[in-house]
Short mmCIF file of C-alpha atoms and ligand atoms in Angstrom, two decimals:
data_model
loop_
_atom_site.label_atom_id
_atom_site.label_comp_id
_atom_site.label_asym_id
_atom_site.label_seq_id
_atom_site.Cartn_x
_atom_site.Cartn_y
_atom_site.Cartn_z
CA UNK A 960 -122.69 101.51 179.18
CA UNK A 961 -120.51 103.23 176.04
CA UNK A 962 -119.98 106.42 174.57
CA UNK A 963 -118.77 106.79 171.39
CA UNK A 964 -115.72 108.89 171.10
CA UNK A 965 -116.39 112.16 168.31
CA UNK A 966 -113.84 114.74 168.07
CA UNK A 967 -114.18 118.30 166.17
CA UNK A 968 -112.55 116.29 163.22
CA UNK A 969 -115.90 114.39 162.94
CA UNK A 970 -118.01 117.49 163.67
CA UNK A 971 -116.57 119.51 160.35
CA UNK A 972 -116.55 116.01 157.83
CA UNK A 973 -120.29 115.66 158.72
CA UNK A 974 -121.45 119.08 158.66
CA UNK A 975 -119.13 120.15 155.40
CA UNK A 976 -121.25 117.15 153.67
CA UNK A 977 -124.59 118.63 154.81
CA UNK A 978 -123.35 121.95 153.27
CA UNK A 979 -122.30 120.28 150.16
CA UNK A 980 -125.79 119.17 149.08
CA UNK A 981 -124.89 115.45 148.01
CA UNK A 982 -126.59 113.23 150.97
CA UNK A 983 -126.33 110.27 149.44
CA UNK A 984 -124.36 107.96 146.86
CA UNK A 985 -121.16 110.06 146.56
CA UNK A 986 -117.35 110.47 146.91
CA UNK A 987 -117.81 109.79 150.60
CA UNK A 988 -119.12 106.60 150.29
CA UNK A 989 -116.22 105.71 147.71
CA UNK A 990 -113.42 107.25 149.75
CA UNK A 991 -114.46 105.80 152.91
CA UNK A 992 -114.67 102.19 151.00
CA UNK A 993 -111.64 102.29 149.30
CA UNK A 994 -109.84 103.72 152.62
CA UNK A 995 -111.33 101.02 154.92
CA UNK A 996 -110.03 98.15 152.11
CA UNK A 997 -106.69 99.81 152.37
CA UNK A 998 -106.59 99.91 155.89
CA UNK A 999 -107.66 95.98 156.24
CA UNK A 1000 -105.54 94.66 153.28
CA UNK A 1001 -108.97 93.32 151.86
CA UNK A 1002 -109.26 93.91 148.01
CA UNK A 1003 -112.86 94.82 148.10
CA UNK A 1004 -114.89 96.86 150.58
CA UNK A 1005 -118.58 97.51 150.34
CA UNK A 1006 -120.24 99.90 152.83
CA UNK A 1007 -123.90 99.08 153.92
CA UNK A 1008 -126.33 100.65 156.31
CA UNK A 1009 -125.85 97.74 159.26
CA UNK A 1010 -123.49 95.17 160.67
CA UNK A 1011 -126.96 93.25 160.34
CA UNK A 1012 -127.33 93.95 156.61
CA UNK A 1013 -123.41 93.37 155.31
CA UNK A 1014 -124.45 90.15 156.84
CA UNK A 1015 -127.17 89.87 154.96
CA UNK A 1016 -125.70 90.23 151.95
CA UNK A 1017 -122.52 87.90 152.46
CA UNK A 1018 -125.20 85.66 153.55
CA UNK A 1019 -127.33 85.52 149.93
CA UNK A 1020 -123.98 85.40 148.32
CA UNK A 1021 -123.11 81.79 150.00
CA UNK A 1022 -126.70 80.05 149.17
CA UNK A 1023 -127.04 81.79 146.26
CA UNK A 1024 -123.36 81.17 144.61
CA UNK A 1025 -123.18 78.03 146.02
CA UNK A 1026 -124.29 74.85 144.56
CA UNK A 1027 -127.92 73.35 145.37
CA UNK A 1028 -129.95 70.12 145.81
CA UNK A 1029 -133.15 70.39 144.81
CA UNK A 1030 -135.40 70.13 147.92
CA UNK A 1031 -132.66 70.87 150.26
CA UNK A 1032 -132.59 73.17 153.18
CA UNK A 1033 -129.60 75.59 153.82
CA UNK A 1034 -128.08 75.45 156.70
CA UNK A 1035 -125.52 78.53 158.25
CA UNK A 1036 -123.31 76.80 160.93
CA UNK A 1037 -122.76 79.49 163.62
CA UNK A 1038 -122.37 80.34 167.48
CA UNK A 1039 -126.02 80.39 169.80
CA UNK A 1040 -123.59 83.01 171.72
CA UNK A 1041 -123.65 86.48 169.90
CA UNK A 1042 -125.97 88.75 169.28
CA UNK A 1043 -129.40 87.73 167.69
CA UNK A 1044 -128.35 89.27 164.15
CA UNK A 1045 -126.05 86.93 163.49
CA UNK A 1046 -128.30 83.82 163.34
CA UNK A 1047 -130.84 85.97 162.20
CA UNK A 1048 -129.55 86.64 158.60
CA UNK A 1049 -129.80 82.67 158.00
CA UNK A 1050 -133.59 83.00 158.69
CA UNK A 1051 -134.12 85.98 156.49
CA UNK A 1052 -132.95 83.47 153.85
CA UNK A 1053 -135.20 80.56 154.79
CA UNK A 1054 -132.07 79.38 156.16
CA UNK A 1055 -131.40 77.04 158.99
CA UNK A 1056 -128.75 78.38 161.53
CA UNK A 1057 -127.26 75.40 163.21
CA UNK A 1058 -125.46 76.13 166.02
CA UNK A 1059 -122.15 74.37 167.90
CA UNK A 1060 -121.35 75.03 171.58
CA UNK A 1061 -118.34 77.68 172.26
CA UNK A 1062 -115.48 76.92 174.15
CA UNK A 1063 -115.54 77.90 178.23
CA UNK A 1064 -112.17 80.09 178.31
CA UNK A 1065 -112.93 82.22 175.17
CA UNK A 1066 -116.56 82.64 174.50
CA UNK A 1067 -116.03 81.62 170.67
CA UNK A 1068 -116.94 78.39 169.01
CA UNK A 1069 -115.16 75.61 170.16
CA UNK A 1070 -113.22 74.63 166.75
CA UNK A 1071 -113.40 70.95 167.62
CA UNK A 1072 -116.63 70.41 167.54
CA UNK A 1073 -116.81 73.14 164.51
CA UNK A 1074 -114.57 70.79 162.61
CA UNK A 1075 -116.57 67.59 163.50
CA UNK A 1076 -119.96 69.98 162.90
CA UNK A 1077 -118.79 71.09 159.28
CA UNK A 1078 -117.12 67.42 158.18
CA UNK A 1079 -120.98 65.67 159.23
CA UNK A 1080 -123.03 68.20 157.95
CA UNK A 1081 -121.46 68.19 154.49
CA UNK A 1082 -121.72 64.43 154.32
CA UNK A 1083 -125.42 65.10 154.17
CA UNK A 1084 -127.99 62.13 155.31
CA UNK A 1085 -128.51 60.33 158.67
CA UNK A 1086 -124.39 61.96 160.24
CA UNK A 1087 -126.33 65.57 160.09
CA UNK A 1088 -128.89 64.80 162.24
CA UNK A 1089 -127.34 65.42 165.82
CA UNK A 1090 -126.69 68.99 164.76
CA UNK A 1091 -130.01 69.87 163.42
CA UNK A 1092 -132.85 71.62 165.54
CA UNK A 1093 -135.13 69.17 166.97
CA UNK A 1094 -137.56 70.68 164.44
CA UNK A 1095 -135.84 70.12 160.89
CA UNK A 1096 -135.57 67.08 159.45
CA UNK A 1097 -134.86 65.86 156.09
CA UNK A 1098 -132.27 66.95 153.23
CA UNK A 1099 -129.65 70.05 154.37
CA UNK A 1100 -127.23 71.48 152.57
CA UNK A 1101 -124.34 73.16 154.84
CA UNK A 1102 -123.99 76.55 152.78
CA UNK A 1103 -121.23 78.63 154.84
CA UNK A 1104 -119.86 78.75 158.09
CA UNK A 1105 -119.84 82.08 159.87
CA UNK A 1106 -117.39 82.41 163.05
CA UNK A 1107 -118.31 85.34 165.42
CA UNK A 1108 -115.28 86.76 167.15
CA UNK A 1109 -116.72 87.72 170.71
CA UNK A 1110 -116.06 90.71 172.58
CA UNK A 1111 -112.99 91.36 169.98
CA UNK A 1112 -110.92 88.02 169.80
CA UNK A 1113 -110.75 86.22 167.10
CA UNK A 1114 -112.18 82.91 166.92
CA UNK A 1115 -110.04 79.71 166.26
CA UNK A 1116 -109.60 79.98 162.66
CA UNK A 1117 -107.25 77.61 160.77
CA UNK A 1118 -109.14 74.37 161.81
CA UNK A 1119 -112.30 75.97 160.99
CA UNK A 1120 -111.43 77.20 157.61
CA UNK A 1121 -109.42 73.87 156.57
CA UNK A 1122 -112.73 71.87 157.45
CA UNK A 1123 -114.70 74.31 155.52
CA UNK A 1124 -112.06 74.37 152.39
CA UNK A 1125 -112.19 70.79 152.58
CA UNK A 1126 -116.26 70.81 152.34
CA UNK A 1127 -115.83 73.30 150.12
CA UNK A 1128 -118.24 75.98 151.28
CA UNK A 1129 -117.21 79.36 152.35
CA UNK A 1130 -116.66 81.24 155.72
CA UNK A 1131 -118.05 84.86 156.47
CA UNK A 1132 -116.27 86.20 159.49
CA UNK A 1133 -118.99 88.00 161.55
CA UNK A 1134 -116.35 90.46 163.02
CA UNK A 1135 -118.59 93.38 164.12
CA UNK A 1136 -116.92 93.21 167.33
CA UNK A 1137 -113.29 92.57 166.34
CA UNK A 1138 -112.17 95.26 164.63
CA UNK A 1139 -108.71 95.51 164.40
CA UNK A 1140 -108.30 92.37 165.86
CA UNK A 1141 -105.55 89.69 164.85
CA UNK A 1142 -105.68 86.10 165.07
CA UNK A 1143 -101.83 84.59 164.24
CA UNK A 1144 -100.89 88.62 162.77
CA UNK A 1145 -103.96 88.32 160.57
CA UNK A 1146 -106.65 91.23 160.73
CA UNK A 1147 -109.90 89.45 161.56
CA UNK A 1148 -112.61 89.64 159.07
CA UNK A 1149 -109.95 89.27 156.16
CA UNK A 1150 -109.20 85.38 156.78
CA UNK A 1151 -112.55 84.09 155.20
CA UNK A 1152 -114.16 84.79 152.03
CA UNK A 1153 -115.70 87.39 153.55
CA UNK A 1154 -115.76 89.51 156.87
CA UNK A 1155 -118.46 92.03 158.21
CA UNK A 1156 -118.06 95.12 160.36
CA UNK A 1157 -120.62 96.85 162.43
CA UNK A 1158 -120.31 100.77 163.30
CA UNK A 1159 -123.06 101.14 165.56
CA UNK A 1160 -122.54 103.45 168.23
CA UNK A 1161 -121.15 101.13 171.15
CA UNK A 1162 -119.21 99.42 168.83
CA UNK A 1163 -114.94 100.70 168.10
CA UNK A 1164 -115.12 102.87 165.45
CA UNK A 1165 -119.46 104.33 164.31
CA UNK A 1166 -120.73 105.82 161.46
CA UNK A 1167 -124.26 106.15 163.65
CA UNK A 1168 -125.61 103.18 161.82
CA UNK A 1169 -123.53 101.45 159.69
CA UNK A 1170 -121.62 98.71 158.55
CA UNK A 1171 -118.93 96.97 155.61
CA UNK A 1172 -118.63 93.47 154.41
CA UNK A 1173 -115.26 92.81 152.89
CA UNK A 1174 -114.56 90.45 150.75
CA UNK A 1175 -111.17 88.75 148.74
CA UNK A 1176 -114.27 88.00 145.70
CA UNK A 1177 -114.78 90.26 142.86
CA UNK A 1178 -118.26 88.32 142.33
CA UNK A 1179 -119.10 88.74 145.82
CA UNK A 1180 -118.13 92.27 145.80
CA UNK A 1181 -120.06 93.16 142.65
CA UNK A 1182 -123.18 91.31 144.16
CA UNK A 1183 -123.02 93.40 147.33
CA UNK A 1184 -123.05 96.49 145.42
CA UNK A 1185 -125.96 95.65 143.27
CA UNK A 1186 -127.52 94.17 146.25
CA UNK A 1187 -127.50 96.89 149.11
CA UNK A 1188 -128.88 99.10 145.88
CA UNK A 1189 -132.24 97.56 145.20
CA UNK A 1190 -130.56 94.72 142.40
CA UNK A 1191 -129.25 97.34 140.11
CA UNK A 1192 -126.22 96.25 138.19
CA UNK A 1193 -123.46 98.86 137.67
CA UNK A 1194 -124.69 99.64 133.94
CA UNK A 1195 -128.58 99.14 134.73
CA UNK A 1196 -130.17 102.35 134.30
CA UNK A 1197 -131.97 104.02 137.38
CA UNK A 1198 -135.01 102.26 137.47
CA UNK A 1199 -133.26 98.79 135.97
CA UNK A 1200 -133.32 96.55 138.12
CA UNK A 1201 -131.03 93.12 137.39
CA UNK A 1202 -132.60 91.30 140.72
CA UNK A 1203 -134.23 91.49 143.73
CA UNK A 1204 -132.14 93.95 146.20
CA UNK A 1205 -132.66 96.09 149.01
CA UNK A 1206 -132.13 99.93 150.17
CA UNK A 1207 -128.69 99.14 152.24
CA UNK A 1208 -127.27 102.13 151.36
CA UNK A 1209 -124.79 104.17 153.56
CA UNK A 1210 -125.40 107.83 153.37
CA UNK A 1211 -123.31 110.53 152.90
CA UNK A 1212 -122.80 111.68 156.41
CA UNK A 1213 -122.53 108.52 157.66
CA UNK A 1214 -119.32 107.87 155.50
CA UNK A 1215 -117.51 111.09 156.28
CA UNK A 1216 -118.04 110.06 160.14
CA UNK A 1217 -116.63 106.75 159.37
CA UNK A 1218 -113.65 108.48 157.60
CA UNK A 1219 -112.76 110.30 160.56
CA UNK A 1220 -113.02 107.27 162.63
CA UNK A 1221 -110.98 104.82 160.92
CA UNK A 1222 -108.10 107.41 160.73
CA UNK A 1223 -108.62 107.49 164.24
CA UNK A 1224 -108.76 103.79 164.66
CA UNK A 1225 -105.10 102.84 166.29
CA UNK A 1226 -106.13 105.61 168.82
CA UNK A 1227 -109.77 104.46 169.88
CA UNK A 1228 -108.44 100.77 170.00
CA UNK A 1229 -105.33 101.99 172.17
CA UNK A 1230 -107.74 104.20 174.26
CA UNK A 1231 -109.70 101.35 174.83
CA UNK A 1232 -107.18 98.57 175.80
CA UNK A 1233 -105.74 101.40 178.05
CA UNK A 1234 -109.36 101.11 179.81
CA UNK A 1235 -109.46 97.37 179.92
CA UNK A 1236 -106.08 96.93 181.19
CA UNK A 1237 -107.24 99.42 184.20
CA UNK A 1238 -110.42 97.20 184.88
CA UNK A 1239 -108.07 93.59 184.54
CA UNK A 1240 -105.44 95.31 187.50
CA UNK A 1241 -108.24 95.83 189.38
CA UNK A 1242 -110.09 92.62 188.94
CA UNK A 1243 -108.06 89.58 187.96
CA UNK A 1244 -106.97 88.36 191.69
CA UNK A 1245 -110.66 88.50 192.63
CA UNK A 1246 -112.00 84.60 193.37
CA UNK A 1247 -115.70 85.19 192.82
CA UNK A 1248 -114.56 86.76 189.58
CA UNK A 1249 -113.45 85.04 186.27
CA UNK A 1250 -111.90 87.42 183.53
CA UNK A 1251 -111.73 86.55 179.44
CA UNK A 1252 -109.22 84.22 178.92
CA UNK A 1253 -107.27 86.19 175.75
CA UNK A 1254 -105.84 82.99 173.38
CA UNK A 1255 -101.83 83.20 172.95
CA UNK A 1256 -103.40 82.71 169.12
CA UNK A 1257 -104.49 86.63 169.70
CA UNK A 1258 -102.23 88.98 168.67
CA UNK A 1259 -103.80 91.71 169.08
CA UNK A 1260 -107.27 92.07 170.81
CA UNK A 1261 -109.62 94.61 169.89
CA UNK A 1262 -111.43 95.79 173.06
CA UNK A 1263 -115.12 95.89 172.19
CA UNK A 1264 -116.77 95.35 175.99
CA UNK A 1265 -115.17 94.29 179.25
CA UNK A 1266 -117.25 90.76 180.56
CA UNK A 1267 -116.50 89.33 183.53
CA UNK A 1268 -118.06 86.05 184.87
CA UNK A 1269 -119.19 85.96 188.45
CA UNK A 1270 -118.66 82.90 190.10
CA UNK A 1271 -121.76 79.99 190.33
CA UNK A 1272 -122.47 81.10 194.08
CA UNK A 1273 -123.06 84.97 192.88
CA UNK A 1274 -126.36 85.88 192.53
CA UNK A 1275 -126.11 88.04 189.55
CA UNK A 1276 -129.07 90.23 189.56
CA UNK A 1277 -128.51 91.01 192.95
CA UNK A 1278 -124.88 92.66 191.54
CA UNK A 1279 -126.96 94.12 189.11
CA UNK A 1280 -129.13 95.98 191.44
CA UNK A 1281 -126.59 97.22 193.96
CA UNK A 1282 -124.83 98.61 191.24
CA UNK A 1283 -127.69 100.28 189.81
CA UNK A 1284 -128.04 101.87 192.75
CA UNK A 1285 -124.66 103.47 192.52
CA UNK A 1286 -125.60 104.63 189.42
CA UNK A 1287 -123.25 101.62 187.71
CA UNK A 1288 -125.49 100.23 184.37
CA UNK A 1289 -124.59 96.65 183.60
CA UNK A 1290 -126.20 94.14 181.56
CA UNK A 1291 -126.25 89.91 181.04
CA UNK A 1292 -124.35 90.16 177.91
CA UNK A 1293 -124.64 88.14 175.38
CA UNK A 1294 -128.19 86.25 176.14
CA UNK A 1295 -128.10 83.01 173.88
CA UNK A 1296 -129.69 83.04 170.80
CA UNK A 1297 -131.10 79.95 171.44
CA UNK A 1298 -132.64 80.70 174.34
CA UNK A 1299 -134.76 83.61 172.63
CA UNK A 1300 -138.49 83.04 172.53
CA UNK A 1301 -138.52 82.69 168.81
CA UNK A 1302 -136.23 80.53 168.73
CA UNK A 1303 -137.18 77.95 171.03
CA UNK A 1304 -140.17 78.00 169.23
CA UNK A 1305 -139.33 77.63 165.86
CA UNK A 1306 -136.59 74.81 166.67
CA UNK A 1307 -137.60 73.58 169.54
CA UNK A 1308 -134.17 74.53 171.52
CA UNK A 1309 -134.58 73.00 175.09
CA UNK A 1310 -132.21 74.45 177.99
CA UNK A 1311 -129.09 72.10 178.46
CA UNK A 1312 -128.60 71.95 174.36
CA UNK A 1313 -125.81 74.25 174.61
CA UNK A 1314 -124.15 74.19 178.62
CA UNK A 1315 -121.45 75.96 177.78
CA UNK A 1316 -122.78 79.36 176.24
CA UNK A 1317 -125.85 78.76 178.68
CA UNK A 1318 -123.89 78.74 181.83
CA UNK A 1319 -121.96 81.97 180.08
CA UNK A 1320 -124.81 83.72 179.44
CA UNK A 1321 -125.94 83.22 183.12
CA UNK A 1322 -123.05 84.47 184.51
CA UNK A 1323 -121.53 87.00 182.45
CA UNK A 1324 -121.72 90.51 183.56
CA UNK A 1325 -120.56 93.23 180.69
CA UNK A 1326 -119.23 96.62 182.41
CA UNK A 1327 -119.58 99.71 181.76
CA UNK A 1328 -116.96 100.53 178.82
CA UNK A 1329 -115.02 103.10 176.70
CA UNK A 1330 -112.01 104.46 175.88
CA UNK A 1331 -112.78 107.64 177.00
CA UNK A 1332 -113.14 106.26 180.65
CA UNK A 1333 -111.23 107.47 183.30
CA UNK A 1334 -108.85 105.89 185.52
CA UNK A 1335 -111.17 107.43 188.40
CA UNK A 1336 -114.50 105.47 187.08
CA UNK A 1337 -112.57 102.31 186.37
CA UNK A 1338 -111.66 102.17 189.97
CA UNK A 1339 -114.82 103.59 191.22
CA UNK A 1340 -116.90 100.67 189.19
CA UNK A 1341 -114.56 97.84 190.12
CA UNK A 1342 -114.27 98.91 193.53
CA UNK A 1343 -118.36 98.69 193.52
CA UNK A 1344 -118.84 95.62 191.72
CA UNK A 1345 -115.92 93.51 194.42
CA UNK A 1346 -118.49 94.38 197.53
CA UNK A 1347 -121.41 94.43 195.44
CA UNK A 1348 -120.24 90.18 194.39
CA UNK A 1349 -119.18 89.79 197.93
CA UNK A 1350 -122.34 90.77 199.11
CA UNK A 1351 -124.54 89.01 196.76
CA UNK A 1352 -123.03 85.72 197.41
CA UNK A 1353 -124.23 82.45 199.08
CA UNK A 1354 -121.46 80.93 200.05
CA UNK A 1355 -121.32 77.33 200.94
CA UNK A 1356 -121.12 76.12 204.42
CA UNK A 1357 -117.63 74.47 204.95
C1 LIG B 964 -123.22 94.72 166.56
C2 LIG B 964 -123.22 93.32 166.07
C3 LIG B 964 -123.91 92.95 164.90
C4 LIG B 964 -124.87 93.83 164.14
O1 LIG B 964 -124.51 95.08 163.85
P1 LIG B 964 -125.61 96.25 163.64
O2 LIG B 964 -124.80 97.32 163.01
O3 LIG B 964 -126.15 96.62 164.98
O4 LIG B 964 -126.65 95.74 162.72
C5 LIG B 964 -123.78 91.64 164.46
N1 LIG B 964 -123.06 90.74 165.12
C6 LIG B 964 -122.41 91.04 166.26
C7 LIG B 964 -121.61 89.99 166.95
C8 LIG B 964 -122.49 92.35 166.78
O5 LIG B 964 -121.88 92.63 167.94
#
């Protein structure tokens, strides 16, 4: 489905760190952080072992810093269509994430009903209700909202961040997917209190596993370092420990990859958009095929995956199949978070609470995708997947 893109550059950073001896907490990590906040324009960068765990942290940092009513429950307002992680980090803090429907063209939240979401839940009492999970009931406090920006385009932001200046709580961008991106010329993932990158391998830029939450907070920023580091403050002593933390650490190696990457970064992203443009020339007059709609609000998309959305009459794991059998991997991408066993069970999410990302997640098809594809295989999959859709459809009697 991916490949991540490694050049001899990367080979010599990672092995002259094994040579060196230091594996852990040194100049990489520092270089690669201070590199990555000059690169973004964000005044403070913290490197982490995940996407999943900078959430984490920004996460804490909004229920924690934030004001709180005794014998109220914290609620995350988010998108059911992204990958589990991002909803997950809520529950890891015995938090509620409450989700709002995304909007059909883009596959972000739709910042209407965000804005409506945000204003209701912040008024507290009997105007939250409609937004909760048929399961929780009682006193909520809305403690941040966290926009994902799908498949690399921004979300909708100035509506969502005026409602949430004017309830006061703050927004963490989940960007793992957008980076690079720009929303009205602004980098995404530096236009909320704070903004999370993921470098797992599929993803624009890896460190292997890895990730960075940046932030425009100096409070935030000196939590997340004494959080990824088991609660040690920067004068604690080794085995002082100001409050509970974690092992998020990134290592060594993993740092010197990532500083190799992000020099790289205009390159991959070009690489990539080279690759998507090749797929949307082949595939954007096809009627049984919808493309992503890119916003005029995006100025610059960062090319993460290439989705398209077979029409209602395609039966999609019948695509699936045929292309398998070419050898062509594709998957359902993104399944909605709602619709995950836990989930459903632990709110009581029925099908039909979210059409939208439903029908999106039933009909999305993500393509195999990198930017060190050839023109060759980007004509050899699309050719594959037009007679695989034509094939696999039912189409309606006239
Ligand atoms: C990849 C991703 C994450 C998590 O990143 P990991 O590094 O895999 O933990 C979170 N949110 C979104 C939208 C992602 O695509």
């Amino acid at each position: 489905m991916s490949l991540p893109d490694i050049t001899d550059e990367e080979l010599r950073a990672v092995s002259d760190v094994l040579r060196s001896g230091q594996l852990s907490i040194g100049p990489q990590i520092e270089a690669f952080e201070h590199e990555f906040a000059n690169a973004l324009g964000a005044p403070y960068a913290c490197a982490v072992s995940s996407g999943t765990s900078a959430l984490h942290l920004a996460v804490i940092a909004a229920i924690d810093g934030g004001p709180r009513r005794v014998r109220s429950l914290p609620v995350i307002l988010t998108s059911p269509f992204s990958f589990v992680a991002s909803a997950n980090v809520a529950l890891y803090e015995n938090a509620v994430p409450v989700f709002v429907d995304i909007d059909a063209a883009t596959f972000n939240i739709d910042p209407d009903i965000a804005v409506n979401a945000i204003r209701d839940l912040k008024d507290g009492g009997a105007a939250c209700e409609r937004w909760l999970p048929r399961s929780i009931r009682g006193d909520v406090q809305l403690s941040a909202v966290m926009p994902v920006h799908a498949f690399g385009q921004p979300c909708d932001m100035d509506p969502i961040v005026a409602a949430a200046a004017a309830a006061g709580v703050p927004v963490i961008e989940d960007a793992c997917e957008a980076i690079g991106a720009t929303y009205k010329g602004q980098l995404a993932g530096t236009i909320g209190d704070a903004g999370v990158f993921a470098f797992y391998p599929n993803k624009q830029m890896t460190t292997g596993e890895g990730g960075v939450v940046v932030t425009r907070r100096s409070d935030w920023a000196s939590l997340f370092r004494s959080l990824r580091n088991q609660g040690r403050d920067v004068f604690d002593s080794w085995l002082n420990h100001s409050r509970l933390g974690y092992n998020y650490r990134l290592d060594e190696m993993s740092a010197s990859l990532g500083r190799v990457q992000l020099r790289r970064l205009d390159t991959l992203l070009a690489n990539r958009e080279r690759v998507a443009t090749w797929y949307t020339s082949h595939l954007s007059s096809h009627e049984l095929l919808r493309l992503q709609v890119i916003s005029p609000r995006t100025t610059r998309m960062s090319w993460f995956v290439y989705v398209v959305r077979l029409d209602a009459q395609v039966d999609r794991d019948h695509v699936m199949a045929l292309l398998s059998r070419q050898g062509i991997p594709t998957r359902p991408y993104f399944s909605p978070i709602h619709m995950q066993r836990f989930y459903r069970e632990r709110f009581d999410y029925r099908r039909g609470d979210f059409p939208v990302t439903e029908d999106a997640g039933s009909r999305c098809l993500a393509l195999p995708f990198s930017g060190l594809m050839t023109e060759s295989q980007v004509t050899y999959v699309s050719d594959a997947l037009v007679s695989a859709v034509e094939s696999a459809t039912t189409r309606r009697s006239a």
